[in-house]
mmCIF file of C-alpha atoms and ligand atoms in Angstrom:
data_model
loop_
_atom_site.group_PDB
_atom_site.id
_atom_site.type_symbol
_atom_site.label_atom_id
_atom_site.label_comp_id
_atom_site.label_asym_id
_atom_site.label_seq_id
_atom_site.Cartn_x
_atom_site.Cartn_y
_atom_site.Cartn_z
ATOM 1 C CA UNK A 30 40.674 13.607 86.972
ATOM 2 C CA UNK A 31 43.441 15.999 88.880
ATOM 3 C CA UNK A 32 42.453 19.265 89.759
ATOM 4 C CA UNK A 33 44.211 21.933 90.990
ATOM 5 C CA UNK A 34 42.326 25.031 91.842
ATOM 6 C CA UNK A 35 44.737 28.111 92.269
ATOM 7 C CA UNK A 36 42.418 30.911 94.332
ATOM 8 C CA UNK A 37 44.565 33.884 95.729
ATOM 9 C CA UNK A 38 43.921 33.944 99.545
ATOM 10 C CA UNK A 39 42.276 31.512 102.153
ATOM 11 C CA UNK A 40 38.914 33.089 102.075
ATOM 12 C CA UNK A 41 38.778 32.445 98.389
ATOM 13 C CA UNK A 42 40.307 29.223 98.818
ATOM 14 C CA UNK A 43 37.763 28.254 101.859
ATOM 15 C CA UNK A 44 34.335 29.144 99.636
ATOM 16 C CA UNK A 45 35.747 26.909 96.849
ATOM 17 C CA UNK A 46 36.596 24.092 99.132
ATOM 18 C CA UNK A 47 32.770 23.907 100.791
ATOM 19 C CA UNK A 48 31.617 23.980 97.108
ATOM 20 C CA UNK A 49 33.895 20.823 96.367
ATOM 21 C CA UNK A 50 32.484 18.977 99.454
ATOM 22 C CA UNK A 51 36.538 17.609 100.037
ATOM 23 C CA UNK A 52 36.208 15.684 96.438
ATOM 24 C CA UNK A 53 39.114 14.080 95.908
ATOM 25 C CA UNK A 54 39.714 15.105 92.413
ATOM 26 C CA UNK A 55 40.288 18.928 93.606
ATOM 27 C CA UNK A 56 43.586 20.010 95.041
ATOM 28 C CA UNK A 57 42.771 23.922 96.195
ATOM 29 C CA UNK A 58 45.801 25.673 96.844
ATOM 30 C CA UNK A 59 46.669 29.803 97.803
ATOM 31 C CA UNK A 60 48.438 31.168 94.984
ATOM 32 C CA UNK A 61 49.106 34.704 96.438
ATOM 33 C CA UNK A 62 47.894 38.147 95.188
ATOM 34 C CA UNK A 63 49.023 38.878 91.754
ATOM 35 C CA UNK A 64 50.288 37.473 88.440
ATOM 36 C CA UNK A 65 54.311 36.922 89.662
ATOM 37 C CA UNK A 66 52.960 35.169 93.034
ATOM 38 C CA UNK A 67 50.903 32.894 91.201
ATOM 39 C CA UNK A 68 52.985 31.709 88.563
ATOM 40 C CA UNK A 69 55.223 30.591 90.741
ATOM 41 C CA UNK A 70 53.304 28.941 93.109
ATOM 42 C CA UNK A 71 51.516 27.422 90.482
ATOM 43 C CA UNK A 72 54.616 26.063 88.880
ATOM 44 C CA UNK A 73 55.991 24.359 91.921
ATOM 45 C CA UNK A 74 52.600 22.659 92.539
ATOM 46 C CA UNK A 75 52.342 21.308 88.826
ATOM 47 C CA UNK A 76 56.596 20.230 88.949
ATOM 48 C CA UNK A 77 55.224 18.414 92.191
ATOM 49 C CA UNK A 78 52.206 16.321 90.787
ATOM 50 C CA UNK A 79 50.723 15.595 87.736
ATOM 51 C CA UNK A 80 47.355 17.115 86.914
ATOM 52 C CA UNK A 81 44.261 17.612 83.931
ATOM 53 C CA UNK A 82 43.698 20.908 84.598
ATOM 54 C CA UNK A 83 44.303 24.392 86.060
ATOM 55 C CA UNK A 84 41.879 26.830 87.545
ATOM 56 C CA UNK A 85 42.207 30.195 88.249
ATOM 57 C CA UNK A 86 39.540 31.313 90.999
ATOM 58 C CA UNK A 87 38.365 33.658 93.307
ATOM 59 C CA UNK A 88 36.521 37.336 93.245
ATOM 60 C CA UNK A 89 37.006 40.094 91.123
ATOM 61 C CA UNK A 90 35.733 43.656 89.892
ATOM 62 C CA UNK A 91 32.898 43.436 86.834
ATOM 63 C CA UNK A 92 33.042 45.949 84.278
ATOM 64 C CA UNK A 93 29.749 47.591 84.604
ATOM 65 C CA UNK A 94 26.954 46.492 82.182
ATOM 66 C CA UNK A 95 28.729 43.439 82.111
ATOM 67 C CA UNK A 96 28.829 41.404 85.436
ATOM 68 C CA UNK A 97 26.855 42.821 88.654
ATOM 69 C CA UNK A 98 28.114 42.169 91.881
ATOM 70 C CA UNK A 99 26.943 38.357 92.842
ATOM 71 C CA UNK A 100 26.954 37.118 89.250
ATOM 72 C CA UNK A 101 29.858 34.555 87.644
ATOM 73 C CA UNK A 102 32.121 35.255 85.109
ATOM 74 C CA UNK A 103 33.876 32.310 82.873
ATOM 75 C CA UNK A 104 36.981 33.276 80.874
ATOM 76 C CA UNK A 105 36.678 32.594 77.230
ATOM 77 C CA UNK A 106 39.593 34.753 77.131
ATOM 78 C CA UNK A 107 42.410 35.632 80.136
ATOM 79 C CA UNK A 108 44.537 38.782 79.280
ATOM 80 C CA UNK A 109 47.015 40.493 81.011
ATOM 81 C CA UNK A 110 46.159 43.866 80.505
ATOM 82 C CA UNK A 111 48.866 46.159 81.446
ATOM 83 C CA UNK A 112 51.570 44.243 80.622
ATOM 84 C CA UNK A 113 53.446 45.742 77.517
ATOM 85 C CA UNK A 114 54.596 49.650 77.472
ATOM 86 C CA UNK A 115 52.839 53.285 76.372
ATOM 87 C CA UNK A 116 53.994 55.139 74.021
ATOM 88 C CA UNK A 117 53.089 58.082 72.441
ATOM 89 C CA UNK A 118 50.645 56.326 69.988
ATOM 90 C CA UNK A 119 49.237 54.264 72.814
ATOM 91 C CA UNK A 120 49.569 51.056 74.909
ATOM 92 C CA UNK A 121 51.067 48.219 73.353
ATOM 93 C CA UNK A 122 50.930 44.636 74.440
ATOM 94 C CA UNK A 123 53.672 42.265 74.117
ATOM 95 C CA UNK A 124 52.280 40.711 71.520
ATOM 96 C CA UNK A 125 52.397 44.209 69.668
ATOM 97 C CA UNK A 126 56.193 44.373 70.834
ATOM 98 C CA UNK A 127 56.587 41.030 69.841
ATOM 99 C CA UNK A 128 58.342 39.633 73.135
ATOM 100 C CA UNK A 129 55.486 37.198 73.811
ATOM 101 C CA UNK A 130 51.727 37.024 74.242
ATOM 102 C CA UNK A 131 49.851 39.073 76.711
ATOM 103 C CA UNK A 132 47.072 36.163 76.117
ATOM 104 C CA UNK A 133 47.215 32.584 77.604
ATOM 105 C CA UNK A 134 44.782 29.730 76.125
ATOM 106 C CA UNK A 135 41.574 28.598 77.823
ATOM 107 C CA UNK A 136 39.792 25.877 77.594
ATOM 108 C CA UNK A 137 36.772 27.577 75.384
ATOM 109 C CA UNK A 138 34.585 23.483 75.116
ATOM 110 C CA UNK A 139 34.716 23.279 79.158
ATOM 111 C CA UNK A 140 34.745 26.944 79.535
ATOM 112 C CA UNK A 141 31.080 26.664 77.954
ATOM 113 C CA UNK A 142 30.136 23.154 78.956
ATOM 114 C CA UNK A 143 30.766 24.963 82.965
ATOM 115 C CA UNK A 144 28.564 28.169 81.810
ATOM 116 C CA UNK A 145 25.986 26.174 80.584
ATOM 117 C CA UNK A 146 25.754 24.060 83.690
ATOM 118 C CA UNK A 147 26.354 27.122 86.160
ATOM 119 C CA UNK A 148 22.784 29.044 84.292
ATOM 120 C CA UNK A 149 20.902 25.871 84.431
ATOM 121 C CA UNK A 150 21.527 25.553 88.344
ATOM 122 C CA UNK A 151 20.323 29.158 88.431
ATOM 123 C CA UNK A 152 22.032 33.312 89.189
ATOM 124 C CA UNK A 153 23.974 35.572 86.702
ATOM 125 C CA UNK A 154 26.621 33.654 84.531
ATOM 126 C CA UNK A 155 28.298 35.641 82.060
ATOM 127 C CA UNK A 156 31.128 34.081 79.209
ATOM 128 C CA UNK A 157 33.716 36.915 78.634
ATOM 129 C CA UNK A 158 37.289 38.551 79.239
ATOM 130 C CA UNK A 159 38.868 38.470 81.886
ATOM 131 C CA UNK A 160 41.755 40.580 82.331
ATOM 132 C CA UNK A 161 44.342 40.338 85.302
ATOM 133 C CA UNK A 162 45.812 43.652 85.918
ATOM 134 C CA UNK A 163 48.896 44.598 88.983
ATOM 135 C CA UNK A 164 46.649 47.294 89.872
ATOM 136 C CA UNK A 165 43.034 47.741 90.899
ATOM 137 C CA UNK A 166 41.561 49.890 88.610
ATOM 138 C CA UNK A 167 40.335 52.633 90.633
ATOM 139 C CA UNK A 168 38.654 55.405 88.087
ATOM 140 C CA UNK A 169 36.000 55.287 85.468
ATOM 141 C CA UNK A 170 39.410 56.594 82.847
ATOM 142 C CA UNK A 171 40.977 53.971 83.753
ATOM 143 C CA UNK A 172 37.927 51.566 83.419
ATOM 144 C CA UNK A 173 37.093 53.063 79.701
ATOM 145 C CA UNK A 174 40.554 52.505 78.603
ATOM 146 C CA UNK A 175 40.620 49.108 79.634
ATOM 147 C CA UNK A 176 37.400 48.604 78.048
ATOM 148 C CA UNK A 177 38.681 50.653 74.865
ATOM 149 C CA UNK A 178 42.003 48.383 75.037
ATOM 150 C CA UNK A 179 40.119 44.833 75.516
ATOM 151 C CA UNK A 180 36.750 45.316 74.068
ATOM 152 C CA UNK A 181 34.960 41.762 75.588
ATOM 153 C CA UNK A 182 36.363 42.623 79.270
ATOM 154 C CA UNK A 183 34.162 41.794 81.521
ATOM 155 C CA UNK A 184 36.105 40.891 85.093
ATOM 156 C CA UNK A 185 39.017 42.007 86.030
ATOM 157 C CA UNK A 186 41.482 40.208 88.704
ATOM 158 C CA UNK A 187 44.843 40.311 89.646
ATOM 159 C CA UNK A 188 46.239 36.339 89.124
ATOM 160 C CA UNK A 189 44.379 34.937 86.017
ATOM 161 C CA UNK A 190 47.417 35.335 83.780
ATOM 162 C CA UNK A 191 49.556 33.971 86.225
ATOM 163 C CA UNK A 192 48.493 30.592 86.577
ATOM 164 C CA UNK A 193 47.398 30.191 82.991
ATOM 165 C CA UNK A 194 50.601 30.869 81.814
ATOM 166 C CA UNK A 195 52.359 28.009 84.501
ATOM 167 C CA UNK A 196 49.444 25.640 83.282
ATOM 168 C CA UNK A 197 50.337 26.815 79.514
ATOM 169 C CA UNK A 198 54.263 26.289 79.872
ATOM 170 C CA UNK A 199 53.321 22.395 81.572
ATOM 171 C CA UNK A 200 50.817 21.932 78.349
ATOM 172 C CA UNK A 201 47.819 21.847 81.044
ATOM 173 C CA UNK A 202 44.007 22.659 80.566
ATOM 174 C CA UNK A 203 43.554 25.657 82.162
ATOM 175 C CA UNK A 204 39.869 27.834 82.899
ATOM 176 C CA UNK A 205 39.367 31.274 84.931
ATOM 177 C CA UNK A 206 35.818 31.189 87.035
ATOM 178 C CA UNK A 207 35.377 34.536 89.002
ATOM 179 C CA UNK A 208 32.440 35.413 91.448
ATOM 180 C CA UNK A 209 31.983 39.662 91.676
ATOM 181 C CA UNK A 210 32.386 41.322 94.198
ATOM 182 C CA UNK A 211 32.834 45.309 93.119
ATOM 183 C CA UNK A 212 32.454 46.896 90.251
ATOM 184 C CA UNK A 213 35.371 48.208 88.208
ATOM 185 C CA UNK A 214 35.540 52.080 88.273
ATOM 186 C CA UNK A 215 35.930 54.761 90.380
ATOM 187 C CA UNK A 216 37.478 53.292 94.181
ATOM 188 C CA UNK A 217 34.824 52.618 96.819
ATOM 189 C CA UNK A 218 36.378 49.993 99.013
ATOM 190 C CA UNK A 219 32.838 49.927 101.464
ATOM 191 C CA UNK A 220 30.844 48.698 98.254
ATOM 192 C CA UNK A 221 32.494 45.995 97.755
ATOM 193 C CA UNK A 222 30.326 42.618 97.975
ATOM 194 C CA UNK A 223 32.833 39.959 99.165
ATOM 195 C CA UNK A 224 30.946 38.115 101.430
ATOM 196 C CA UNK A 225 28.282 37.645 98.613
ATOM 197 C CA UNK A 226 30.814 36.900 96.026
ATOM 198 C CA UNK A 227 32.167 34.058 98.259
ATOM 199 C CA UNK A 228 28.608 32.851 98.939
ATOM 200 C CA UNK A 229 28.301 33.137 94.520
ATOM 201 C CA UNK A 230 31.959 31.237 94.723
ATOM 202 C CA UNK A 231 30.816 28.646 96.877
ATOM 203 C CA UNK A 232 27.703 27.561 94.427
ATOM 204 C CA UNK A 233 30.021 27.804 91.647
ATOM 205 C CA UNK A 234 32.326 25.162 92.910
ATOM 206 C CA UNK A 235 29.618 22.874 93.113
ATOM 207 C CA UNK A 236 28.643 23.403 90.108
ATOM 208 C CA UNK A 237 32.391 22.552 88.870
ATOM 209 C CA UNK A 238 32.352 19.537 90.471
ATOM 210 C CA UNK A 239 29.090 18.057 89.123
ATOM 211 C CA UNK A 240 30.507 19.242 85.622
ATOM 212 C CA UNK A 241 34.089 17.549 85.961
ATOM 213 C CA UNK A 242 33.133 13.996 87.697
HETATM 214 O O1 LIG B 326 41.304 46.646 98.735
HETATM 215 C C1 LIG B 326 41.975 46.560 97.718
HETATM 216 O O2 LIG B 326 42.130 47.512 96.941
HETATM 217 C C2 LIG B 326 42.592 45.259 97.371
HETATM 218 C C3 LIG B 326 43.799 45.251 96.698
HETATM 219 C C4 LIG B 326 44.391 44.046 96.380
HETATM 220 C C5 LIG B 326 43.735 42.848 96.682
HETATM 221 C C6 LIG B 326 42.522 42.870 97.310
HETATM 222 C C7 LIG B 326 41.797 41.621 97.616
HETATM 223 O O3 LIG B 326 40.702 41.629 98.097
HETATM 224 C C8 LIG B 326 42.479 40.317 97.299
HETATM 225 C C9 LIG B 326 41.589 39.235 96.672
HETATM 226 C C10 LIG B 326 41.538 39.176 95.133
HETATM 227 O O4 LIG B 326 40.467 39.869 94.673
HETATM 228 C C11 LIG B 326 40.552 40.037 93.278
HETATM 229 N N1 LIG B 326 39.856 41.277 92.963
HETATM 230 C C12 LIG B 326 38.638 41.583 93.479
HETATM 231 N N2 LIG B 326 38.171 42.718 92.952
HETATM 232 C C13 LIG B 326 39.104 43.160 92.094
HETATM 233 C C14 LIG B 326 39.154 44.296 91.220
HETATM 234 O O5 LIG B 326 38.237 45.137 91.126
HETATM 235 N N3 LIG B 326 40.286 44.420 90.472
HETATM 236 C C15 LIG B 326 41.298 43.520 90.523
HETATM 237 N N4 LIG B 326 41.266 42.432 91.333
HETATM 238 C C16 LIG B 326 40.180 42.244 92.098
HETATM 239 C C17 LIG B 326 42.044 39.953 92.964
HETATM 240 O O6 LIG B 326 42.272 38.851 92.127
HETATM 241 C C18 LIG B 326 42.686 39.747 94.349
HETATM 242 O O7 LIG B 326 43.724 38.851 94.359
HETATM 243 C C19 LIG B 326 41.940 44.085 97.682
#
């Protein structure tokens, strides 16, 4: 199999490659921070080689009573969740405006075969939503409207969309795997967990690779 692992920046990119142990079958490249960035870098990777599948990792904020700082979180579902317009009645996603899907396909068989394998080896592994947003959510308003627009949301990061929809547009496999680092909600940048959500990241990528080979 041909792998390529899209993770956001080189920290995220570095726990996922000591997971791997350098297995051939992975190619882990930096996509960049957001949804635009990581289409396109994701696009000009998959023009350049052919590959299985795409995977969208790295951290991300848990929606609390969902995913705790430290656990896992497998996309059975990656939405972009600001993308459409308000209007007086409400948001509206694209597909509501009909210019498109806010929604790209996931792999739901390996989403589950990888969830199954990641709570045998042991730690928090949770199957859910995750929604990529171009801002951090930064209030518990914001948090409940997300929560209110996407019931199942359970991560939220900033690329997920991004590279699904590159992998969708090539016909390509594609899964989200996210390790948390901070809960969603009201801003507190010194609570944030990264170093443990690497360390999560890391053992997930293992994981992976034992599932995939
Ligand atoms: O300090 C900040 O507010 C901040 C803003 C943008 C990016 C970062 C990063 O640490 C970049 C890495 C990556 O982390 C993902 N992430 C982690 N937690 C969240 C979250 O609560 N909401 C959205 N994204 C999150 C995201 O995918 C970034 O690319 C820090």
């Amino acid at each position: 199999m041909n792998i390529l692992v899209m993770a956001a920046v080189a920290l995220e990119r570095d726990a996922v490659l000591r997971g791997l142990h350098a297995s051939k079958d992975f190619n882990v490249a930096i996509a960049g921070v957001g949804a635009a960035a990581a289409a396109a870098q994701t696009a000009t990777l998959l023009a350049a080689a052919t590959y299985d599948l795409v995977i969208s990792a790295g951290i991300a904020g848990g929606f609390v009573g969902r995913a705790e700082v430290g656990s896992i979180v497998i996309a059975d579902a990656a939405i972009a969740a600001d993308l459409g317009a308000q209007t007086p009645d409400g948001f509206r996603s694209l597909d509501q405006l009909g210019f498109g899907s806010s929604q790209v396909p996931v792999d739901v068989g390996l989403a589950k075969r990888l969830a199954e394998a990641l709570r045998a080896a042991g730690g928090p592994v949770y199957t859910g939503t995750i929604l990529t947003v171009s801002t951090v959510t930064g209030t518990a308003e914001t948090a409940a409207e997300l929560v209110a627009r996407v019931p199942g949301a359970t991560a939220e990061a900033m690329e997920g969309y991004g590279v699904g929809m590159a992998a969708y547009q090539s016909g390509i496999p594609f899964l989200e795997i996210r390790a948390i680092s901070n809960a969603v909600g009201p801003r507190d940048r010194s609570a944030w967990r990264i170093e443990e959500a690497l360390h999560a990241l890391e053992a997930a990528s293992k994981t992976l690779r034992e599932v995939l080979q």
